């Protein structure tokens, strides 16, 4: 019985580092807070947190090798932008909007926070206002797909 417990514990301890190696990531995070005022009075406040996550992959040539090389060009980047909006001037954000998309389309994803949500504009002059709670997909089924979630928030600032 003692050997069985020892074997089970050692298998658990040796398998944990192997699982952790599958989740190699490179992350950056940037925060920008904006206050919109009119006549010296604050109308609403927004906070945008931009995260870049690169899931690191190894080169195919080093797959069976003990010394592995990272494939930085082949490792995909994902961008997550989280926008908090406070439109009633208490110390809590009222709405949280999260955008998720591939980094190569970053310049195409332009928006302006409003008191109620996000206003998206494209190069052709089209605009879309996202305000209601729920889950949205822009450019559904295409490479430049943008996933959007809108949720209530009670986060303080």
XYZ file of C-alpha atoms in Angstrom:
157
model
C 0.000 0.000 0.000
C 2.856 2.353 0.871
C 4.477 1.714 -2.522
C 1.174 2.317 -4.328
C 0.744 5.740 -2.713
C 4.380 6.631 -3.427
C 3.992 5.600 -7.063
C 0.764 7.614 -7.455
C 2.325 10.743 -5.926
C 5.465 10.461 -8.078
C 3.403 10.042 -11.271
C 1.394 13.154 -10.350
C 4.509 15.212 -9.592
C 6.282 14.219 -12.807
C 3.241 14.760 -15.041
C 2.491 18.285 -13.766
C 5.633 19.941 -15.267
C 4.946 18.228 -18.597
C 1.453 19.695 -18.732
C 2.722 23.174 -17.877
C 5.062 23.129 -20.880
C 2.105 22.910 -23.268
C 0.964 26.418 -22.249
C 3.938 28.583 -23.193
C 2.737 32.135 -23.728
C 4.155 35.596 -24.187
C 1.828 38.300 -22.781
C 1.740 42.089 -22.793
C -0.826 44.321 -21.120
C -1.587 48.023 -21.555
C -4.238 50.145 -19.801
C -5.736 53.478 -20.884
C -8.313 55.441 -18.847
C -10.306 58.224 -20.519
C -12.659 60.787 -18.978
C -15.135 62.547 -21.244
C -16.152 65.965 -19.957
C -18.517 68.638 -21.180
C -18.405 72.140 -19.758
C -15.985 71.021 -17.052
C -18.367 68.290 -15.870
C -17.591 64.599 -16.252
C -20.102 62.797 -18.526
C -18.638 59.279 -18.479
C -15.399 57.390 -17.970
C -13.953 54.434 -19.837
C -11.015 52.143 -19.225
C -9.519 50.041 -22.041
C -7.179 47.171 -21.188
C -5.374 45.733 -24.218
C -3.739 42.323 -23.868
C -1.627 40.574 -26.496
C -1.161 36.856 -26.020
C 1.231 34.888 -28.192
C 0.908 31.117 -27.861
C 4.496 30.026 -28.363
C 5.155 27.011 -30.584
C 8.308 25.038 -31.226
C 9.797 24.689 -34.695
C 8.878 21.467 -36.469
C 12.540 20.570 -36.992
C 13.175 20.503 -33.224
C 10.060 18.494 -32.375
C 11.906 15.247 -31.526
C 15.014 16.978 -30.198
C 15.912 17.573 -26.549
C 16.872 21.186 -27.299
C 13.850 22.902 -28.796
C 13.737 26.171 -30.710
C 10.763 28.544 -30.540
C 9.016 29.418 -33.792
C 8.235 33.086 -33.124
C 7.038 33.792 -36.668
C 4.685 30.798 -36.643
C 3.272 31.454 -33.170
C -0.125 33.185 -33.447
C -0.995 36.423 -31.621
C -4.408 37.002 -30.081
C -5.617 40.416 -28.904
C -8.129 40.829 -26.097
C -9.460 44.311 -25.421
C -11.599 44.784 -22.337
C -13.523 48.046 -22.089
C -15.173 49.178 -18.856
C -17.695 52.031 -19.010
C -19.070 54.116 -16.129
C -21.888 56.439 -17.137
C -23.440 57.333 -13.777
C -20.312 58.775 -12.107
C -20.202 56.528 -9.055
C -17.011 54.608 -8.226
C -18.052 51.503 -10.190
C -17.960 50.628 -13.872
C -21.430 49.734 -15.137
C -20.609 47.756 -18.274
C -17.778 45.496 -19.419
C -17.235 44.805 -23.122
C -14.621 42.263 -24.228
C -13.298 42.005 -27.804
C -11.200 39.063 -28.979
C -9.522 38.749 -32.391
C -6.335 37.873 -34.277
C -3.569 40.521 -34.029
C -3.021 40.772 -37.786
C -6.417 42.516 -38.005
C -5.656 44.959 -35.165
C -5.639 48.091 -37.334
C -9.072 47.191 -38.717
C -10.655 47.047 -35.251
C -11.341 50.688 -34.430
C -13.978 51.835 -31.987
C -14.898 54.708 -29.720
C -16.307 54.169 -26.227
C -19.611 55.971 -25.670
C -21.656 56.364 -22.494
C -23.722 53.295 -23.465
C -21.289 51.004 -25.355
C -18.868 50.936 -28.269
C -19.216 52.641 -31.630
C -17.450 50.735 -34.432
C -16.587 52.457 -37.725
C -15.079 51.005 -40.888
C -13.221 52.562 -43.827
C -16.394 52.743 -45.931
C -18.252 54.935 -43.427
C -20.429 52.196 -41.950
C -20.939 52.273 -38.203
C -22.345 49.913 -35.597
C -23.186 50.686 -31.970
C -22.931 47.768 -29.525
C -24.821 48.506 -26.308
C -27.023 45.554 -25.304
C -25.822 42.735 -23.065
C -24.998 39.536 -24.908
C -22.595 37.832 -27.297
C -21.843 39.194 -30.782
C -19.713 38.058 -33.727
C -18.552 40.605 -36.289
C -17.404 39.268 -39.685
C -18.739 35.838 -38.786
C -16.987 32.912 -40.458
C -14.202 35.075 -41.924
C -10.539 35.274 -40.985
C -10.978 38.706 -39.421
C -13.747 37.522 -37.080
C -14.218 39.571 -33.885
C -15.883 38.035 -30.837
C -17.648 40.542 -28.560
C -19.246 39.989 -25.166
C -21.154 42.678 -23.260
C -21.787 42.069 -19.570
C -22.853 44.117 -16.562
C -19.986 45.045 -14.251
C -19.544 46.083 -10.634
C -15.790 46.601 -10.777
C -14.641 49.578 -8.717
C -12.013 52.111 -9.638
